[in-house]
């Protein structure tokens, strides 16, 4: 804990802005720490982002451990009823809030309870060179193989454009996602 806090404080001291702290909230594991994480934003210009627990290979997904955005928001508003919603950009994946007079802010990534797939513009390249257009999608395009085979920049842009064009408007829903084969998050990258 102390080394993590040292790293966070060092990032702030070095002028990184924002410094994001991601927190996957799980019932019975850390849902009782929500208010402590919000309190971190009082004196520090942090962006604490609460992420709904999501099904990935190896994380022992259990629907009962999911704490929804609305439930988290309700818990926080009991302590800070004047919590204010901040304006979000069209492609933001987090719903941002701030407690008045706190230096930082909080956000909620609601990929299980309130889908934002249609406006998400995120792409990921895995450590082994595969393009993922959706964190939940199990289809990947090997950019590494394209590059190694001598593909031109134009070829690569065309392949990326085609992959983005196949991106779904909405993911399959939480119960279907839990049945899909996908890499564990540690192999996808955050």
Tab-separated table of C-alpha atoms in Angstrom, residues 28-183:
chain	number	residue	atom	x	y	z
A	28	UNK	CA	-17.775	-8.604	-0.441
A	29	UNK	CA	-14.189	-7.764	-1.378
A	30	UNK	CA	-13.771	-3.985	-1.555
A	31	UNK	CA	-17.236	-2.434	-1.913
A	32	UNK	CA	-16.898	-1.226	1.693
A	33	UNK	CA	-13.945	0.978	0.584
A	34	UNK	CA	-15.859	3.180	-1.895
A	35	UNK	CA	-15.955	6.172	0.438
A	36	UNK	CA	-12.251	5.811	1.260
A	37	UNK	CA	-11.411	6.008	-2.441
A	38	UNK	CA	-13.621	9.083	-2.900
A	39	UNK	CA	-11.902	10.675	0.124
A	40	UNK	CA	-8.556	10.339	-1.719
A	41	UNK	CA	-9.800	13.018	-4.131
A	42	UNK	CA	-10.306	15.567	-1.360
A	43	UNK	CA	-6.653	16.578	-1.000
A	44	UNK	CA	-5.194	15.096	-4.185
A	45	UNK	CA	-5.987	15.935	-7.835
A	46	UNK	CA	-6.734	12.294	-8.611
A	47	UNK	CA	-9.216	10.786	-11.031
A	48	UNK	CA	-10.489	7.721	-9.145
A	49	UNK	CA	-12.412	5.508	-11.546
A	50	UNK	CA	-14.745	2.837	-10.227
A	51	UNK	CA	-15.034	-0.014	-12.700
A	52	UNK	CA	-17.885	-2.480	-12.626
A	53	UNK	CA	-16.620	-6.042	-12.157
A	54	UNK	CA	-16.520	-7.715	-15.589
A	55	UNK	CA	-16.175	-11.307	-16.747
A	56	UNK	CA	-12.751	-12.307	-18.082
A	57	UNK	CA	-11.055	-15.684	-18.248
A	58	UNK	CA	-9.455	-16.500	-14.937
A	59	UNK	CA	-11.246	-13.926	-12.753
A	60	UNK	CA	-13.840	-16.346	-11.336
A	61	UNK	CA	-16.732	-14.225	-12.622
A	62	UNK	CA	-19.820	-14.313	-10.440
A	63	UNK	CA	-22.759	-12.011	-11.168
A	64	UNK	CA	-23.451	-11.703	-7.428
A	65	UNK	CA	-20.123	-9.863	-6.988
A	66	UNK	CA	-21.158	-7.113	-9.423
A	67	UNK	CA	-21.803	-3.735	-7.789
A	68	UNK	CA	-23.605	-1.576	-10.332
A	69	UNK	CA	-22.882	2.060	-11.068
A	70	UNK	CA	-26.260	3.094	-9.614
A	71	UNK	CA	-25.579	1.223	-6.380
A	72	UNK	CA	-22.088	2.765	-6.037
A	73	UNK	CA	-23.473	6.217	-6.817
A	74	UNK	CA	-26.201	5.791	-4.193
A	75	UNK	CA	-23.677	4.808	-1.529
A	76	UNK	CA	-21.469	7.799	-2.305
A	77	UNK	CA	-24.402	10.228	-2.416
A	78	UNK	CA	-25.443	9.124	1.076
A	79	UNK	CA	-22.137	10.549	2.348
A	80	UNK	CA	-21.809	13.427	-0.151
A	81	UNK	CA	-25.346	14.366	-1.278
A	82	UNK	CA	-24.021	17.384	-3.197
A	83	UNK	CA	-21.942	15.194	-5.529
A	84	UNK	CA	-22.113	16.864	-8.947
A	85	UNK	CA	-22.043	15.302	-12.398
A	86	UNK	CA	-19.369	16.721	-14.695
A	87	UNK	CA	-19.754	17.248	-18.416
A	88	UNK	CA	-18.505	14.289	-20.414
A	89	UNK	CA	-17.138	14.159	-23.927
A	90	UNK	CA	-18.983	12.208	-26.613
A	91	UNK	CA	-16.531	9.285	-26.499
A	92	UNK	CA	-15.747	9.232	-22.759
A	93	UNK	CA	-16.030	5.801	-21.213
A	94	UNK	CA	-16.371	7.112	-17.648
A	95	UNK	CA	-19.228	9.071	-16.117
A	96	UNK	CA	-17.411	11.795	-14.163
A	97	UNK	CA	-18.419	13.372	-10.847
A	98	UNK	CA	-16.871	15.686	-8.284
A	99	UNK	CA	-17.530	16.425	-4.651
A	100	UNK	CA	-17.594	20.257	-4.436
A	101	UNK	CA	-14.316	21.702	-3.134
A	102	UNK	CA	-12.443	18.396	-3.595
A	103	UNK	CA	-9.300	18.660	-5.723
A	104	UNK	CA	-9.913	15.491	-7.730
A	105	UNK	CA	-12.849	13.715	-9.250
A	106	UNK	CA	-14.361	10.266	-9.499
A	107	UNK	CA	-15.724	8.376	-12.455
A	108	UNK	CA	-17.719	5.242	-13.133
A	109	UNK	CA	-16.997	2.831	-15.957
A	110	UNK	CA	-20.379	1.180	-16.470
A	111	UNK	CA	-19.591	-1.490	-19.020
A	112	UNK	CA	-21.939	-3.992	-17.397
A	113	UNK	CA	-24.975	-1.927	-16.373
A	114	UNK	CA	-25.017	0.965	-18.863
A	115	UNK	CA	-23.327	0.178	-22.163
A	116	UNK	CA	-21.332	2.864	-23.947
A	117	UNK	CA	-20.114	0.743	-26.865
A	118	UNK	CA	-21.727	2.915	-29.535
A	119	UNK	CA	-19.663	5.954	-28.569
A	120	UNK	CA	-16.454	4.195	-27.463
A	121	UNK	CA	-13.466	5.093	-29.625
A	122	UNK	CA	-10.903	2.981	-27.758
A	123	UNK	CA	-8.562	0.590	-29.507
A	124	UNK	CA	-6.005	-1.676	-27.836
A	125	UNK	CA	-2.838	-3.242	-29.109
A	126	UNK	CA	-1.831	-6.238	-27.036
A	127	UNK	CA	1.777	-6.907	-26.075
A	128	UNK	CA	1.981	-9.565	-28.792
A	129	UNK	CA	0.864	-7.148	-31.503
A	130	UNK	CA	-2.852	-7.865	-31.887
A	131	UNK	CA	-5.444	-5.145	-32.358
A	132	UNK	CA	-8.603	-5.380	-30.236
A	133	UNK	CA	-11.397	-2.971	-31.105
A	134	UNK	CA	-13.390	-4.001	-28.028
A	135	UNK	CA	-12.165	-5.081	-24.630
A	136	UNK	CA	-14.943	-7.680	-24.497
A	137	UNK	CA	-14.537	-8.830	-28.090
A	138	UNK	CA	-12.683	-12.047	-28.662
A	139	UNK	CA	-11.680	-11.212	-32.243
A	140	UNK	CA	-8.230	-9.797	-32.794
A	141	UNK	CA	-6.243	-8.705	-35.846
A	142	UNK	CA	-2.514	-9.414	-35.881
A	143	UNK	CA	-0.733	-6.186	-36.754
A	144	UNK	CA	2.559	-7.868	-35.885
A	145	UNK	CA	2.133	-10.433	-38.651
A	146	UNK	CA	1.176	-7.699	-41.118
A	147	UNK	CA	4.252	-5.655	-40.265
A	148	UNK	CA	6.539	-8.678	-40.428
A	149	UNK	CA	5.147	-9.651	-43.830
A	150	UNK	CA	6.068	-6.233	-45.239
A	151	UNK	CA	2.610	-4.648	-45.334
A	152	UNK	CA	2.623	-0.990	-46.315
A	153	UNK	CA	1.278	1.747	-44.082
A	154	UNK	CA	-1.691	1.988	-46.438
A	155	UNK	CA	-2.359	-1.770	-46.076
A	156	UNK	CA	-2.256	-1.501	-42.290
A	157	UNK	CA	-4.593	1.503	-42.250
A	158	UNK	CA	-7.035	-0.406	-44.443
A	159	UNK	CA	-6.963	-3.450	-42.120
A	160	UNK	CA	-7.427	-1.254	-39.030
A	161	UNK	CA	-10.280	0.614	-40.731
A	162	UNK	CA	-11.992	-2.668	-41.590
A	163	UNK	CA	-11.625	-3.907	-37.993
A	164	UNK	CA	-13.081	-0.674	-36.623
A	165	UNK	CA	-15.901	-0.922	-39.170
A	166	UNK	CA	-16.852	-4.335	-37.742
A	167	UNK	CA	-17.031	-2.946	-34.187
A	168	UNK	CA	-20.408	-3.727	-32.656
A	169	UNK	CA	-22.844	-1.054	-31.488
A	170	UNK	CA	-23.271	-2.907	-28.189
A	171	UNK	CA	-21.598	-5.889	-26.574
A	172	UNK	CA	-23.428	-9.144	-26.071
A	173	UNK	CA	-24.708	-8.422	-22.570
A	174	UNK	CA	-23.267	-9.460	-19.256
A	175	UNK	CA	-24.613	-13.000	-19.222
A	176	UNK	CA	-23.407	-13.733	-22.763
A	177	UNK	CA	-20.006	-12.134	-22.164
A	178	UNK	CA	-19.368	-14.422	-19.225
A	179	UNK	CA	-19.732	-17.411	-21.571
A	180	UNK	CA	-17.362	-16.085	-24.262
A	181	UNK	CA	-13.738	-17.128	-24.533
A	182	UNK	CA	-11.491	-14.092	-24.204
A	183	UNK	CA	-7.997	-13.480	-22.954
